mmCIF file of C-alpha atoms in Angstrom:
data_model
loop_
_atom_site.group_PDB
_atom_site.id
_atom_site.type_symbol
_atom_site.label_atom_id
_atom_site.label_comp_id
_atom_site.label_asym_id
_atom_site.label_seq_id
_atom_site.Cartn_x
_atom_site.Cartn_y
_atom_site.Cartn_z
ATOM 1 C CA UNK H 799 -27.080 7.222 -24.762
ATOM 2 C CA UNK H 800 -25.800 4.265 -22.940
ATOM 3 C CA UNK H 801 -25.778 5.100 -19.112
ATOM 4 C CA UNK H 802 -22.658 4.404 -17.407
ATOM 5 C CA UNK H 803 -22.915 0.864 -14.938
ATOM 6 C CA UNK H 804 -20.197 3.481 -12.313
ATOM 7 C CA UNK H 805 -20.833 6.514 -11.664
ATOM 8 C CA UNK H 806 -18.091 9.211 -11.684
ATOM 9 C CA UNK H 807 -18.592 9.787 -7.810
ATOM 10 C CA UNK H 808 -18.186 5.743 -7.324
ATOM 11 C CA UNK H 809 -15.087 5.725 -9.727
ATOM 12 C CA UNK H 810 -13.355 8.847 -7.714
ATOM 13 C CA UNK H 811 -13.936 7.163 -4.093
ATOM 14 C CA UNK H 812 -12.439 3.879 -5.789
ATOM 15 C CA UNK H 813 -9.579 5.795 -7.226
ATOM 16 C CA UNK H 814 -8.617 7.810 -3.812
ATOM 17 C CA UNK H 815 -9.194 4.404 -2.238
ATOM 18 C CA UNK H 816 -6.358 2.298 -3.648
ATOM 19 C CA UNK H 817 -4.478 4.622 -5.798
ATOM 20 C CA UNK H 818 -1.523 5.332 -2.949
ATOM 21 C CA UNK H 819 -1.511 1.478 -1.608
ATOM 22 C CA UNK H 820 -1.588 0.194 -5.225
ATOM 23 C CA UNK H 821 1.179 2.273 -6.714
ATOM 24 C CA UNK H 822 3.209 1.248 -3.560
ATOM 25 C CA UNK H 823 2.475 -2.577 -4.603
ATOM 26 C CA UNK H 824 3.501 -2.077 -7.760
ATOM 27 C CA UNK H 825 6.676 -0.515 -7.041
ATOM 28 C CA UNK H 826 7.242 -4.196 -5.201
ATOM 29 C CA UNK H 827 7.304 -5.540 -8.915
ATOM 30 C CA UNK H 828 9.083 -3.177 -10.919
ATOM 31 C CA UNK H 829 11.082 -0.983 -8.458
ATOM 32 C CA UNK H 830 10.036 2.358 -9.899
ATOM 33 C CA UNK H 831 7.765 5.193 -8.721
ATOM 34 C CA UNK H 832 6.736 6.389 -12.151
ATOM 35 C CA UNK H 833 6.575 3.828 -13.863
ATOM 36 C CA UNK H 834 4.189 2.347 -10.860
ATOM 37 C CA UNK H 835 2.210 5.272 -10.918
ATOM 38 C CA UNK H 836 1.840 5.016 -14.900
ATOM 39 C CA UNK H 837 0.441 1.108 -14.206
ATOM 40 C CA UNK H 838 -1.954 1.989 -12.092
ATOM 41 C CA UNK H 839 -3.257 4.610 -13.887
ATOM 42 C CA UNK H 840 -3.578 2.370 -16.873
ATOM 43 C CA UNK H 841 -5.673 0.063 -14.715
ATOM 44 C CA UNK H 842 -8.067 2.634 -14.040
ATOM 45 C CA UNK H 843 -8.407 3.435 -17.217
ATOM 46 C CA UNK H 844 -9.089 -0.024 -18.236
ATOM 47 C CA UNK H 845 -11.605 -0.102 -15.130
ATOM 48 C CA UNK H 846 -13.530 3.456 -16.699
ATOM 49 C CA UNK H 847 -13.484 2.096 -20.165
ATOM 50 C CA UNK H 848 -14.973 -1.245 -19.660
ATOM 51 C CA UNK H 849 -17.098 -0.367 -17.133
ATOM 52 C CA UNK H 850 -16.222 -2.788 -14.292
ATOM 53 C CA UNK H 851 -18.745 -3.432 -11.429
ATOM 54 C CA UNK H 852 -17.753 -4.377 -8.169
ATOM 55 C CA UNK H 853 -20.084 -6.403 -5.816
ATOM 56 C CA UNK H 854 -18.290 -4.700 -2.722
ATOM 57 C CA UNK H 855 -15.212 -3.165 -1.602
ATOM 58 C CA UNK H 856 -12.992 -6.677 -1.374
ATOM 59 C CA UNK H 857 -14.347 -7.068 -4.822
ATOM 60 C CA UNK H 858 -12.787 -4.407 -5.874
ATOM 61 C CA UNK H 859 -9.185 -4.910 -3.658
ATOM 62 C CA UNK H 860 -8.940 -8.302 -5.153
ATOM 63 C CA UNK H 861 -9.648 -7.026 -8.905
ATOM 64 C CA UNK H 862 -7.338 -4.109 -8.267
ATOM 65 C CA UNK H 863 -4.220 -5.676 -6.870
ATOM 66 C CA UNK H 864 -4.259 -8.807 -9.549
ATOM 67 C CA UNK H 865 -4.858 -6.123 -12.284
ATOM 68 C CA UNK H 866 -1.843 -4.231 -10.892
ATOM 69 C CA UNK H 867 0.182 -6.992 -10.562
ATOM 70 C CA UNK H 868 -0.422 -8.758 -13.803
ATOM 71 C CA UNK H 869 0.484 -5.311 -15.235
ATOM 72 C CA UNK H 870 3.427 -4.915 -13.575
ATOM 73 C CA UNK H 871 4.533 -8.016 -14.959
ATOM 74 C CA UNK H 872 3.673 -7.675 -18.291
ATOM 75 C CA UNK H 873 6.314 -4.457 -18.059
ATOM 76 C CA UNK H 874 8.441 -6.649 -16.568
ATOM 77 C CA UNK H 875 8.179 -8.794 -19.733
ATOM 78 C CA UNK H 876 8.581 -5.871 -22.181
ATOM 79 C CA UNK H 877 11.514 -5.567 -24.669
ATOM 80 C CA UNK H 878 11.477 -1.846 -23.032
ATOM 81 C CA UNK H 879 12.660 -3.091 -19.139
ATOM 82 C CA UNK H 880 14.446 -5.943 -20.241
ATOM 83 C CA UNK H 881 16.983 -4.218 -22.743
ATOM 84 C CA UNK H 882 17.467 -2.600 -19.625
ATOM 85 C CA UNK H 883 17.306 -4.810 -16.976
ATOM 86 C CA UNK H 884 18.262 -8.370 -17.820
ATOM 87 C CA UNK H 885 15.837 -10.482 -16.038
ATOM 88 C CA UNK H 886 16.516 -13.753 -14.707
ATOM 89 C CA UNK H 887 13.975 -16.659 -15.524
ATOM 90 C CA UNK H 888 13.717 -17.701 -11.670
ATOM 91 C CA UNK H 889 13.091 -14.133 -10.551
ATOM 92 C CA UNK H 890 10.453 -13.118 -12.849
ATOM 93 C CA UNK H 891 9.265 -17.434 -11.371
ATOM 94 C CA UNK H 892 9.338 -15.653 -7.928
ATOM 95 C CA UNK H 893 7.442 -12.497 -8.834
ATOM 96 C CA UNK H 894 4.399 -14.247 -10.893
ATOM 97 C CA UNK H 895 4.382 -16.692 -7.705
ATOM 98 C CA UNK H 896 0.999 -16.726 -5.649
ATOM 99 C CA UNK H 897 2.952 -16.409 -2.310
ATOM 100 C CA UNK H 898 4.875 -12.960 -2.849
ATOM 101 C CA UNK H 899 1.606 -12.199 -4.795
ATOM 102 C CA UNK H 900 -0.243 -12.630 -1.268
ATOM 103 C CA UNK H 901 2.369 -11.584 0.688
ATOM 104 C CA UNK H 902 3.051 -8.094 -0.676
ATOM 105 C CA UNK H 903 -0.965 -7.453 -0.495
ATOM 106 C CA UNK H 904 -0.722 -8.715 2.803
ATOM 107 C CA UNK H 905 2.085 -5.860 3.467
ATOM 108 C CA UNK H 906 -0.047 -3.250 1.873
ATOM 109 C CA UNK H 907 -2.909 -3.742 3.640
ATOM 110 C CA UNK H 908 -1.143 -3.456 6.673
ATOM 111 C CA UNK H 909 1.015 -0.923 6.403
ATOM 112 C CA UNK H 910 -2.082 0.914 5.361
ATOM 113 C CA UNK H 911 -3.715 -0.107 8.426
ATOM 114 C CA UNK H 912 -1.082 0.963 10.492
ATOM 115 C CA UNK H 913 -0.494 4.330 8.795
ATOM 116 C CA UNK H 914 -4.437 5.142 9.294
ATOM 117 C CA UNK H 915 -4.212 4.171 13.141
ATOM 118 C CA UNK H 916 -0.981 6.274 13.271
ATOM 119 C CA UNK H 917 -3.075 9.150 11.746
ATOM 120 C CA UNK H 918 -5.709 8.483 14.844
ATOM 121 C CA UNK H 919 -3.479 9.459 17.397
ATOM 122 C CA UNK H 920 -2.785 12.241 19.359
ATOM 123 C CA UNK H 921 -0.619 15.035 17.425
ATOM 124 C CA UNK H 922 2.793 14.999 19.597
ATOM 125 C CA UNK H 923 2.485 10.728 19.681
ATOM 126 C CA UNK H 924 1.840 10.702 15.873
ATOM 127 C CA UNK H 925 4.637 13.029 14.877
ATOM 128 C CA UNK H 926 7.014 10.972 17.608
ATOM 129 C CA UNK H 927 5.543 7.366 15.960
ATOM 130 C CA UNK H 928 6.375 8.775 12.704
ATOM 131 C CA UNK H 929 9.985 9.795 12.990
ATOM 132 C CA UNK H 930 10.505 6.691 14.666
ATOM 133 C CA UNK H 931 8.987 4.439 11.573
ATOM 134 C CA UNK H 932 11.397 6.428 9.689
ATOM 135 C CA UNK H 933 14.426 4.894 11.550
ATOM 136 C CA UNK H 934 15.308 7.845 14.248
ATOM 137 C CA UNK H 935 16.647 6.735 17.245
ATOM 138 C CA UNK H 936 14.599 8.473 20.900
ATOM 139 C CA UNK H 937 17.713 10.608 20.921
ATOM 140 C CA UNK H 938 17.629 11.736 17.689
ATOM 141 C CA UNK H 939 13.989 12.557 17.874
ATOM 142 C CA UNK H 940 14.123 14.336 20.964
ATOM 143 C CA UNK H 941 16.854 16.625 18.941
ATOM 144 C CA UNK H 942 14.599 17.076 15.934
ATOM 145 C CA UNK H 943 11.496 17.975 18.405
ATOM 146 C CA UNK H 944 13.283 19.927 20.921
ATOM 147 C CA UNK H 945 12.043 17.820 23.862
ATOM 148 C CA UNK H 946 13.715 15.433 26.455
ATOM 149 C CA UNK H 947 14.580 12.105 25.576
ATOM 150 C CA UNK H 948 11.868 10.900 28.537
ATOM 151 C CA UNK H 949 9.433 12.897 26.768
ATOM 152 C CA UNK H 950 9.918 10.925 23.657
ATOM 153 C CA UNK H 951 10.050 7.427 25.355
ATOM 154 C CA UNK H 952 6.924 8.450 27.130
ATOM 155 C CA UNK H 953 5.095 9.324 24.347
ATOM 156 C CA UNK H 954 6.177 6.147 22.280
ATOM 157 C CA UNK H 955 4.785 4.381 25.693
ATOM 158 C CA UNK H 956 1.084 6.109 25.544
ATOM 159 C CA UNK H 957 0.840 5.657 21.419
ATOM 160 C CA UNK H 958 2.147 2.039 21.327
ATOM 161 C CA UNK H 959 -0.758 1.492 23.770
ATOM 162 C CA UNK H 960 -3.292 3.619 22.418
ATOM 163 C CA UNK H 961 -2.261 1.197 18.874
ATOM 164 C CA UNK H 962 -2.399 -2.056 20.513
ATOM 165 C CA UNK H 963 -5.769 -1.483 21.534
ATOM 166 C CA UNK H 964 -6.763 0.194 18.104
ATOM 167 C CA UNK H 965 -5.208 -2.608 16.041
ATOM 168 C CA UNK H 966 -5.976 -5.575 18.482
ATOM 169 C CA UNK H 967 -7.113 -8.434 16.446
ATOM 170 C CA UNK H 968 -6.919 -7.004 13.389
ATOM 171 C CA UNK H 969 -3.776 -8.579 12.231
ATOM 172 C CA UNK H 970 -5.220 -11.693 13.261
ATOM 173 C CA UNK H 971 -7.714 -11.425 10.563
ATOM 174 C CA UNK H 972 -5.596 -10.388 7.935
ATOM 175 C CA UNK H 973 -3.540 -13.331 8.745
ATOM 176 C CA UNK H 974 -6.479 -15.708 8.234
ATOM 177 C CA UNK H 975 -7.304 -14.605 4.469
ATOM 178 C CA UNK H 976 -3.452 -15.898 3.982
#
């Protein structure tokens, strides 16, 4: 019996890894949840069956996300979508381009960034951070919390700082791989 070159444990922390950012980043392509989720689980698939091995972590990001995207546009390509969805020959130009390429895995990585620092912070500043992401104005928040609109803008205050400091020069960085 062959033995496996990634272990099941390795494959499961890779999965819960990437499997939320990447079906996001898919869903930049081809503009549907399911059928995202369906890509990415055919990547991997492919990634079990053939046995990939990854050097490190950014290894594995930059494997992942072309995978993902070269998927999603071979579904854009299909007979299936475009019976469907009539495709223009400079939009599918714009979507195979290296710049929204980089760009959208530029957005993923930070949002996830941002959502795990938003995670980090206090309880009443993350639930406060989080209705505000979602578009609610102080006043609305402050109605859906049952707390004074000061209350709100002071909290926004204390998280925005406690984020600055957690996220200081990391955009920077992500910035420079551009």
């Amino acid at each position: 019996m062959n033995p496996r070159k990634i272990s099941i444990r390795k494959y499961k922390v890779l999965f819960n890894t990437f499997y939320d950012s990447l079906c996001l980043f898919a869903g930049k392509y081809v503009g549907d949840i399911e059928i995202s989720k369906d890509i990415v689980q055919e990547v991997f698939i492919r990634v079990w069956d053939t046995e990939v091995v990854f050097r490190d972590e950014n290894a594995a990001k930059s494997y992942l996300y072309t995978a993902v995207k070269n998927k999603s546009l071979d579904y854009l390509k299909s007979k299936e979508y475009r019976s469907k969805n009539p495709l223009e020959a400079a939009d599918l130009k714009k979507l195979e381009s290296d710049s929204f390429f980089a760009r959208e895995v530029l957005l993923e990585e930070s949002s996830k960034i941002i959502r795990e620092a938003v995670d980090m912070l206090p309880y009443k500043c993350k639930e406060i951070i989080n209705l505000s992401l979602k578009g609610y104005k102080n006043d609305e928040i402050s109605q859906a919390l049952s707390i004074s609109v000061n209350t709100v803008k002071a909290q926004k205050r204390i998280a925005y700082s406690k984020l600055r400091v957690m996220l200081k020069g990391v955009f920077s960085v992500l910035f420079s791989l551009l």
